[in-house]
Amino acid sequence: MSSASKIRNKKPFLIGVSGGTASGKSTVCQEITNRVGIDNPKVVAIVTQDSFYRELTDDEKKRAFVGNFNFDHPDAINQQLMLQVLTDLKAGKAVSVSMYDFRTHSKSRDVVIIEPADVILVEGILIFYNQEIRDLFDMKLFVDTDPDTRLARRVQRDINERGRTLQNILHQYLNLVKPAYEEFCLPTKKYADVIIPRGAENKVAIDLIVQHILEILRGGVPVLNFRHSSSPNSGFSMNGVENSFKTSSQRSDTIRPH
């Protein structure tokens, strides 16, 4: 019997996965999903912040098409809707969310039903910005990837998936994305329970996180034991193996798990 099949049903365990644009948040979520829900997909559900972009006005859409609307600003997100959906999910209720079409800059007609799951992964650049939303998470992860790598990934993604031009992408990145990351996303790194340098490439980090999630779901480790203390030198232990992750008050570039 696999580790996933041994998990007992209980209150959903909500995990927030934040980080800058193209840092690898979705890949981290998928890797955790593949490992935790290997034999039972219903064990894990993924929710993306993209589903909560608000409807744009006609003027905002015009600006968006030329790269002049800031999707990385908190005001671009329907915070109350995201709060309600995540609250319902944590209460064990099924929810429906609309997808966002970045080619048309509008809500898609496609609606996704998210069923209750043992583990709910929520990914997005601003999911730790709003305190009410932040406080819903049982575990908070921050994917820390260097800016050059993130920009290269964003260029490739936006050209291939969103039909953007290189000029449009660089204009948006330099004038909106980068300043918004520094003002709104990066400061929320301090709220993370675990900082993951290099994202899903960091196999040691993913292994330890998955192991800890499984232990929590089996009832072997109290959730509160996971959360780090406020001490600058604090850390946490997974099954007695001291990890080398950085806590929220430490710099992530001094110790990098390999």
XYZ file of C-alpha atoms in Angstrom:
258
model
C 0.000 0.000 0.000
C 1.420 3.437 -0.950
C 1.964 6.284 1.488
C -0.845 8.262 -0.110
C -3.392 5.476 0.271
C -2.728 5.302 3.999
C -3.831 8.899 4.548
C -6.968 9.194 6.593
C -9.696 11.700 5.827
C -9.582 14.827 7.959
C -9.926 18.587 7.751
C -8.282 19.866 4.544
C -4.645 20.903 4.931
C -4.177 24.219 3.119
C -0.730 24.991 1.678
C 0.168 28.356 0.142
C 2.906 28.427 -2.506
C 4.109 31.931 -3.333
C 7.066 33.471 -5.153
C 7.809 35.826 -8.018
C 6.565 35.508 -11.568
C 7.781 32.321 -13.285
C 9.629 31.237 -10.148
C 8.352 27.670 -10.462
C 5.319 27.775 -8.157
C 3.151 25.658 -10.451
C 5.935 23.122 -10.917
C 6.413 22.816 -7.153
C 2.658 22.279 -6.744
C 2.635 19.637 -9.451
C 5.619 17.844 -7.933
C 3.951 17.764 -4.510
C 0.710 16.571 -6.113
C 2.485 13.784 -7.969
C 4.146 12.592 -4.795
C 1.376 13.006 -2.214
C -1.511 11.925 -4.428
C 0.317 9.321 -6.487
C -2.415 6.665 -6.216
C -5.371 8.869 -5.354
C -5.705 12.197 -7.219
C -8.561 13.206 -4.908
C -6.062 13.553 -2.070
C -4.694 16.803 -3.555
C -6.334 19.792 -5.277
C -4.623 22.845 -6.791
C -6.066 26.360 -6.819
C -4.368 29.175 -8.716
C -4.544 32.882 -7.948
C -5.172 33.451 -11.673
C -8.767 32.321 -11.122
C -9.395 35.391 -8.976
C -8.386 38.184 -11.320
C -11.251 40.646 -11.414
C -13.083 41.639 -14.574
C -11.346 44.523 -16.344
C -13.078 47.633 -17.600
C -12.880 48.404 -21.319
C -10.158 50.969 -20.648
C -8.180 48.508 -18.517
C -8.416 45.886 -21.266
C -6.982 48.337 -23.788
C -4.091 49.001 -21.425
C -3.618 45.271 -20.824
C -3.257 44.534 -24.535
C -0.288 46.925 -24.769
C 1.286 45.787 -21.502
C 0.212 48.768 -19.407
C -2.102 47.096 -16.903
C -0.523 45.844 -13.695
C -1.693 42.278 -13.047
C 0.880 42.024 -10.241
C -0.820 44.680 -8.097
C -3.126 43.528 -5.252
C -5.965 45.598 -6.729
C -6.016 43.308 -9.775
C -7.193 40.438 -7.562
C -10.704 39.922 -6.219
C -9.455 39.373 -2.671
C -12.901 38.812 -1.164
C -13.766 36.128 -3.692
C -10.479 34.344 -3.068
C -11.043 34.540 0.686
C -14.546 33.076 0.357
C -13.474 30.249 -1.955
C -10.532 29.229 0.235
C -12.675 29.451 3.371
C -15.239 27.138 1.769
C -12.545 24.699 0.665
C -11.066 24.604 4.135
C -14.537 23.846 5.477
C -14.683 20.808 3.196
C -17.060 22.292 0.616
C -16.831 21.944 -3.159
C -16.335 25.233 -5.012
C -16.475 26.467 -8.590
C -13.910 28.866 -10.034
C -13.665 30.567 -13.408
C -10.468 30.391 -15.416
C -8.780 33.572 -16.673
C -7.869 33.938 -20.344
C -4.676 35.964 -20.675
C -5.037 36.140 -24.440
C -8.344 38.014 -24.229
C -7.808 39.517 -20.751
C -11.190 38.316 -19.587
C -12.832 35.579 -17.565
C -13.182 32.368 -19.502
C -16.557 30.663 -19.806
C -14.867 27.531 -18.530
C -15.695 26.810 -14.900
C -13.716 24.316 -12.851
C -15.317 22.457 -9.950
C -12.841 21.821 -7.142
C -13.916 18.979 -4.898
C -12.888 18.689 -1.235
C -9.425 17.173 -0.806
C -7.070 16.237 2.008
C -4.435 18.669 0.707
C -5.226 21.921 -1.088
C -2.340 23.729 -2.773
C -2.893 27.418 -3.522
C -0.330 29.124 -5.747
C 0.132 32.772 -6.662
C 2.398 35.786 -6.311
C 0.129 37.637 -3.875
C -1.489 34.914 -1.789
C 0.363 36.016 1.376
C -0.413 39.722 0.894
C -3.876 39.748 2.461
C -3.710 38.774 6.142
C -7.136 37.111 6.220
C -6.140 34.882 3.320
C -2.644 34.325 4.689
C -4.012 33.153 8.027
C -5.976 30.351 6.333
C -2.814 28.487 5.350
C -1.512 25.638 7.485
C 1.812 25.745 5.654
C 3.345 28.591 3.652
C 6.062 27.989 1.047
C 8.002 30.638 -0.892
C 9.738 29.606 -4.111
C 12.933 31.656 -4.349
C 14.361 31.713 -7.886
C 16.884 34.222 -9.205
C 15.496 37.126 -11.295
C 17.369 36.228 -14.511
C 15.893 32.732 -14.538
C 12.412 34.063 -13.815
C 12.609 36.623 -16.624
C 13.841 34.022 -19.122
C 10.977 31.696 -18.179
C 8.427 34.506 -18.397
C 9.596 35.503 -21.872
C 9.296 31.926 -23.112
C 5.888 31.403 -21.472
C 4.319 34.661 -22.630
C 5.476 34.235 -26.217
C 4.402 30.590 -26.484
C 1.234 30.592 -24.375
C -0.070 34.146 -24.373
C 0.814 35.453 -27.811
C 2.913 38.361 -26.548
C 5.793 40.071 -28.327
C 9.241 40.319 -26.768
C 8.970 44.115 -26.711
C 5.642 43.939 -24.882
C 6.968 41.410 -22.360
C 10.094 43.404 -21.505
C 8.129 46.658 -21.255
C 5.643 45.065 -18.866
C 8.353 43.361 -16.824
C 10.537 46.429 -16.318
C 7.723 48.912 -15.706
C 5.149 46.822 -13.833
C 6.152 43.268 -12.924
C 9.562 43.916 -11.370
C 8.496 46.983 -9.306
C 5.344 45.176 -8.115
C 7.360 42.117 -7.095
C 9.677 44.270 -4.999
C 6.803 46.207 -3.419
C 4.115 43.572 -2.902
C 5.437 40.009 -3.310
C 8.991 40.004 -1.966
C 8.024 41.527 1.421
C 5.646 38.582 2.011
C 8.594 36.191 1.904
C 8.978 36.818 5.634
C 5.686 35.021 6.272
C 6.872 31.759 4.700
C 7.379 28.711 6.883
C 9.791 27.339 4.297
C 11.771 29.096 1.567
C 12.665 26.846 -1.369
C 15.719 28.013 -3.343
C 15.523 26.940 -7.020
C 11.985 25.593 -6.682
C 11.252 22.079 -7.927
C 14.900 21.621 -8.922
C 15.626 21.480 -5.199
C 14.914 17.775 -4.766
C 15.999 17.678 -1.120
C 13.546 20.446 -0.234
C 10.670 18.794 -2.084
C 11.454 15.405 -0.518
C 11.378 16.828 3.007
C 8.230 18.872 2.411
C 6.373 15.877 0.945
C 7.517 13.662 3.805
C 6.314 16.213 6.328
C 2.942 16.670 4.619
C 2.362 12.916 4.677
C 3.275 12.729 8.357
C 0.853 15.550 9.177
C -1.956 13.930 7.198
C -1.424 10.660 9.024
C -1.661 12.523 12.308
C 1.944 11.819 13.240
C 3.076 15.446 13.436
C 0.975 18.289 14.882
C 0.614 21.167 12.425
C 1.757 23.736 14.957
C 5.095 21.951 15.335
C 5.867 22.767 11.726
C 5.672 26.506 12.075
C 8.938 28.173 12.934
C 9.418 30.384 15.956
C 10.188 34.089 15.703
C 13.825 33.583 16.646
C 16.271 34.628 13.875
C 18.090 31.323 14.303
C 15.027 29.121 14.445
C 14.332 26.239 12.123
C 12.264 23.088 12.190
C 12.895 19.395 12.154
C 11.277 16.771 9.979
C 11.340 13.380 11.667
C 14.498 14.349 13.490
C 16.336 15.432 10.332
C 17.281 19.070 10.719
C 16.748 20.822 7.388
C 18.743 23.654 5.958
C 15.826 25.786 4.819
C 15.748 29.425 5.787
C 13.080 30.713 8.113
C 11.260 33.914 7.330
C 13.695 36.127 9.188
C 16.833 34.754 7.515
C 18.414 35.360 4.116
C 17.745 32.569 1.640
C 21.059 32.966 -0.150
C 23.315 31.921 2.723
C 22.272 28.261 2.974
C 21.051 26.424 -0.106
C 19.980 22.772 0.186
C 21.394 20.564 -2.580
